[in-house]
Amino acid sequence: MMKTRFPIVLVEDNEMSQRLIEFQLKRIGFDHVTVLGNGVDAIAWLENNDCALLLTDCQMPRMGGYEMTRLIREREKVTGAHLAIIAITASAMDEDRAMCIEAGMDGYLSKPIQMMAIRAALAPWLPEELR
């Protein structure tokens, strides 16, 4: 399996989910995964760092994924950049998917997350050689 420095940020408050998703990402080949525990920490981290893709839980203390995504999208109106943001949520209802899209997220994964689902969700945002 090819290892890559394609930088991914995982924003998840549950330690068990953090470990599982980070493990899955590394098994797929992403060896540069930054794990943060909430949207406040992610916004602060993004002030001084770049990433190619962000995976976020929707429901977290301090700041959840919906609010964090809206803030990122507001900043992007000024910068012209676009960070791919994939939602991770325990809710699998159509309304939840709609809320993710309305918040500005680019994709959606429901828990429990399988490696094949991660690959499929990330594929549109990866460079051709990493798909």
PDB file of C-alpha atoms in Angstrom:
ATOM      1  CA  MET A   1       0.000   0.000   0.000  1.00  0.00           C
ATOM      2  CA  MET A   2       1.331   3.393  -0.988  1.00  0.00           C
ATOM      3  CA  LYS A   3       1.816   5.834   1.879  1.00  0.00           C
ATOM      4  CA  THR A   4       1.110   9.506   1.242  1.00  0.00           C
ATOM      5  CA  ARG A   5       1.676  12.865   2.883  1.00  0.00           C
ATOM      6  CA  PHE A   6      -1.794  13.977   1.742  1.00  0.00           C
ATOM      7  CA  PRO A   7      -2.755  15.932   4.901  1.00  0.00           C
ATOM      8  CA  ILE A   8      -6.081  15.004   6.474  1.00  0.00           C
ATOM      9  CA  VAL A   9      -7.670  16.482   9.590  1.00  0.00           C
ATOM     10  CA  LEU A  10     -10.089  14.414  11.662  1.00  0.00           C
ATOM     11  CA  VAL A  11     -12.318  16.412  14.026  1.00  0.00           C
ATOM     12  CA  GLU A  12     -13.995  14.007  16.434  1.00  0.00           C
ATOM     13  CA  ASP A  13     -14.681  14.282  20.172  1.00  0.00           C
ATOM     14  CA  ASN A  14     -15.031  10.574  20.937  1.00  0.00           C
ATOM     15  CA  GLU A  15     -11.623   9.031  21.669  1.00  0.00           C
ATOM     16  CA  MET A  16     -12.639   5.547  20.512  1.00  0.00           C
ATOM     17  CA  SER A  17     -13.958   6.921  17.214  1.00  0.00           C
ATOM     18  CA  GLN A  18     -10.790   8.999  16.832  1.00  0.00           C
ATOM     19  CA  ARG A  19      -8.609   5.919  17.155  1.00  0.00           C
ATOM     20  CA  LEU A  20     -10.756   3.778  14.865  1.00  0.00           C
ATOM     21  CA  ILE A  21     -11.045   6.339  12.060  1.00  0.00           C
ATOM     22  CA  GLU A  22      -7.370   7.312  12.283  1.00  0.00           C
ATOM     23  CA  PHE A  23      -6.441   3.615  12.122  1.00  0.00           C
ATOM     24  CA  GLN A  24      -8.671   3.137   9.061  1.00  0.00           C
ATOM     25  CA  LEU A  25      -7.178   6.169   7.315  1.00  0.00           C
ATOM     26  CA  LYS A  26      -3.665   4.915   7.979  1.00  0.00           C
ATOM     27  CA  ARG A  27      -4.576   1.430   6.714  1.00  0.00           C
ATOM     28  CA  ILE A  28      -5.818   3.033   3.505  1.00  0.00           C
ATOM     29  CA  GLY A  29      -2.448   4.776   3.182  1.00  0.00           C
ATOM     30  CA  PHE A  30      -2.832   8.235   4.701  1.00  0.00           C
ATOM     31  CA  ASP A  31       0.027   8.612   7.126  1.00  0.00           C
ATOM     32  CA  HIS A  32      -0.454  12.312   7.843  1.00  0.00           C
ATOM     33  CA  VAL A  33      -3.638  12.526   9.970  1.00  0.00           C
ATOM     34  CA  THR A  34      -4.133  15.334  12.492  1.00  0.00           C
ATOM     35  CA  VAL A  35      -6.767  14.526  15.132  1.00  0.00           C
ATOM     36  CA  LEU A  36      -8.607  17.358  16.894  1.00  0.00           C
ATOM     37  CA  GLY A  37     -11.388  17.098  19.476  1.00  0.00           C
ATOM     38  CA  ASN A  38     -13.841  19.850  18.451  1.00  0.00           C
ATOM     39  CA  GLY A  39     -14.601  22.635  16.007  1.00  0.00           C
ATOM     40  CA  VAL A  40     -12.982  25.358  18.136  1.00  0.00           C
ATOM     41  CA  ASP A  41      -9.657  23.498  18.062  1.00  0.00           C
ATOM     42  CA  ALA A  42     -10.040  22.857  14.319  1.00  0.00           C
ATOM     43  CA  ILE A  43     -10.698  26.523  13.496  1.00  0.00           C
ATOM     44  CA  ALA A  44      -7.659  27.531  15.565  1.00  0.00           C
ATOM     45  CA  TRP A  45      -5.499  24.829  13.920  1.00  0.00           C
ATOM     46  CA  LEU A  46      -6.566  25.932  10.421  1.00  0.00           C
ATOM     47  CA  GLU A  47      -5.383  29.483  11.161  1.00  0.00           C
ATOM     48  CA  ASN A  48      -1.767  28.311  10.957  1.00  0.00           C
ATOM     49  CA  ASN A  49      -1.896  25.006   9.069  1.00  0.00           C
ATOM     50  CA  ASP A  50      -3.133  23.609   5.800  1.00  0.00           C
ATOM     51  CA  CYS A  51      -4.854  20.355   5.064  1.00  0.00           C
ATOM     52  CA  ALA A  52      -6.202  18.788   1.913  1.00  0.00           C
ATOM     53  CA  LEU A  53      -9.344  17.315   3.440  1.00  0.00           C
ATOM     54  CA  LEU A  54     -11.251  17.515   6.714  1.00  0.00           C
ATOM     55  CA  LEU A  55     -13.450  14.792   8.212  1.00  0.00           C
ATOM     56  CA  THR A  56     -15.716  16.028  10.997  1.00  0.00           C
ATOM     57  CA  ASP A  57     -18.222  14.713  13.456  1.00  0.00           C
ATOM     58  CA  CYS A  58     -21.391  16.797  13.414  1.00  0.00           C
ATOM     59  CA  GLN A  59     -22.217  16.754  17.138  1.00  0.00           C
ATOM     60  CA  MET A  60     -19.366  17.832  19.428  1.00  0.00           C
ATOM     61  CA  PRO A  61     -18.993  19.946  22.560  1.00  0.00           C
ATOM     62  CA  ARG A  62     -17.786  23.560  22.260  1.00  0.00           C
ATOM     63  CA  MET A  63     -18.426  23.666  18.494  1.00  0.00           C
ATOM     64  CA  GLY A  64     -19.915  20.970  16.303  1.00  0.00           C
ATOM     65  CA  GLY A  65     -19.215  20.184  12.689  1.00  0.00           C
ATOM     66  CA  TYR A  66     -22.140  22.172  11.291  1.00  0.00           C
ATOM     67  CA  GLU A  67     -21.076  25.447  12.908  1.00  0.00           C
ATOM     68  CA  MET A  68     -17.396  24.814  12.172  1.00  0.00           C
ATOM     69  CA  THR A  69     -18.170  24.182   8.492  1.00  0.00           C
ATOM     70  CA  ARG A  70     -20.238  27.367   8.230  1.00  0.00           C
ATOM     71  CA  LEU A  71     -17.329  29.379   9.676  1.00  0.00           C
ATOM     72  CA  ILE A  72     -14.865  27.780   7.263  1.00  0.00           C
ATOM     73  CA  ARG A  73     -17.164  28.487   4.308  1.00  0.00           C
ATOM     74  CA  GLU A  74     -17.542  32.142   5.389  1.00  0.00           C
ATOM     75  CA  ARG A  75     -13.739  32.514   5.451  1.00  0.00           C
ATOM     76  CA  GLU A  76     -13.491  30.890   2.042  1.00  0.00           C
ATOM     77  CA  LYS A  77     -15.671  33.648   0.567  1.00  0.00           C
ATOM     78  CA  VAL A  78     -12.740  35.978   1.284  1.00  0.00           C
ATOM     79  CA  THR A  79      -9.868  33.644   0.375  1.00  0.00           C
ATOM     80  CA  GLY A  80     -11.434  31.935  -2.641  1.00  0.00           C
ATOM     81  CA  ALA A  81     -10.153  28.586  -1.357  1.00  0.00           C
ATOM     82  CA  HIS A  82     -12.246  25.463  -0.833  1.00  0.00           C
ATOM     83  CA  LEU A  83     -11.473  22.832   1.788  1.00  0.00           C
ATOM     84  CA  ALA A  84     -13.213  19.511   1.190  1.00  0.00           C
ATOM     85  CA  ILE A  85     -15.232  18.696   4.321  1.00  0.00           C
ATOM     86  CA  ILE A  86     -16.778  15.263   4.859  1.00  0.00           C
ATOM     87  CA  ALA A  87     -19.341  14.807   7.641  1.00  0.00           C
ATOM     88  CA  ILE A  88     -19.148  11.884  10.042  1.00  0.00           C
ATOM     89  CA  THR A  89     -22.322  11.270  11.978  1.00  0.00           C
ATOM     90  CA  ALA A  90     -24.170   8.566  13.861  1.00  0.00           C
ATOM     91  CA  SER A  91     -27.397   9.793  12.254  1.00  0.00           C
ATOM     92  CA  ALA A  92     -28.241   8.122   8.968  1.00  0.00           C
ATOM     93  CA  MET A  93     -31.535   9.846   8.176  1.00  0.00           C
ATOM     94  CA  ASP A  94     -32.114  11.821   4.949  1.00  0.00           C
ATOM     95  CA  GLU A  95     -32.713  14.955   7.054  1.00  0.00           C
ATOM     96  CA  ASP A  96     -29.226  14.598   8.556  1.00  0.00           C
ATOM     97  CA  ARG A  97     -27.627  14.349   5.125  1.00  0.00           C
ATOM     98  CA  ALA A  98     -29.572  17.460   4.074  1.00  0.00           C
ATOM     99  CA  MET A  99     -28.339  19.346   7.161  1.00  0.00           C
ATOM    100  CA  CYS A 100     -24.743  18.457   6.263  1.00  0.00           C
ATOM    101  CA  ILE A 101     -25.132  19.717   2.708  1.00  0.00           C
ATOM    102  CA  GLU A 102     -26.939  22.865   3.899  1.00  0.00           C
ATOM    103  CA  ALA A 103     -24.046  23.595   6.272  1.00  0.00           C
ATOM    104  CA  GLY A 104     -21.647  23.425   3.311  1.00  0.00           C
ATOM    105  CA  MET A 105     -20.180  19.958   3.739  1.00  0.00           C
ATOM    106  CA  ASP A 106     -19.082  18.133   0.598  1.00  0.00           C
ATOM    107  CA  GLY A 107     -19.828  14.574   1.645  1.00  0.00           C
ATOM    108  CA  TYR A 108     -21.315  12.388   4.321  1.00  0.00           C
ATOM    109  CA  LEU A 109     -20.345   9.207   6.161  1.00  0.00           C
ATOM    110  CA  SER A 110     -22.554   7.516   8.740  1.00  0.00           C
ATOM    111  CA  LYS A 111     -21.181   5.559  11.705  1.00  0.00           C
ATOM    112  CA  PRO A 112     -20.092   2.866  12.019  1.00  0.00           C
ATOM    113  CA  ILE A 113     -17.705   3.751   9.219  1.00  0.00           C
ATOM    114  CA  GLN A 114     -16.268   1.068   6.973  1.00  0.00           C
ATOM    115  CA  MET A 115     -12.973   1.480   5.104  1.00  0.00           C
ATOM    116  CA  MET A 116     -14.677   1.080   1.715  1.00  0.00           C
ATOM    117  CA  ALA A 117     -17.061   3.922   2.594  1.00  0.00           C
ATOM    118  CA  ILE A 118     -14.136   6.147   3.585  1.00  0.00           C
ATOM    119  CA  ARG A 119     -12.375   5.409   0.303  1.00  0.00           C
ATOM    120  CA  ALA A 120     -15.516   6.187  -1.696  1.00  0.00           C
ATOM    121  CA  ALA A 121     -16.167   9.448   0.197  1.00  0.00           C
ATOM    122  CA  LEU A 122     -12.585  10.660  -0.190  1.00  0.00           C
ATOM    123  CA  ALA A 123     -12.078   9.633  -3.825  1.00  0.00           C
ATOM    124  CA  PRO A 124     -13.528  12.786  -5.460  1.00  0.00           C
ATOM    125  CA  TRP A 125     -11.128  14.950  -3.464  1.00  0.00           C
ATOM    126  CA  LEU A 126      -7.943  12.964  -3.982  1.00  0.00           C
ATOM    127  CA  PRO A 127      -5.343  13.521  -6.660  1.00  0.00           C
ATOM    128  CA  GLU A 128      -5.642  10.938  -9.436  1.00  0.00           C
ATOM    129  CA  GLU A 129      -2.581   8.960  -8.266  1.00  0.00           C
ATOM    130  CA  LEU A 130      -4.162   8.398  -4.811  1.00  0.00           C
ATOM    131  CA  ARG A 131      -7.581   7.117  -5.934  1.00  0.00           C
TER     132      ARG A 131
END
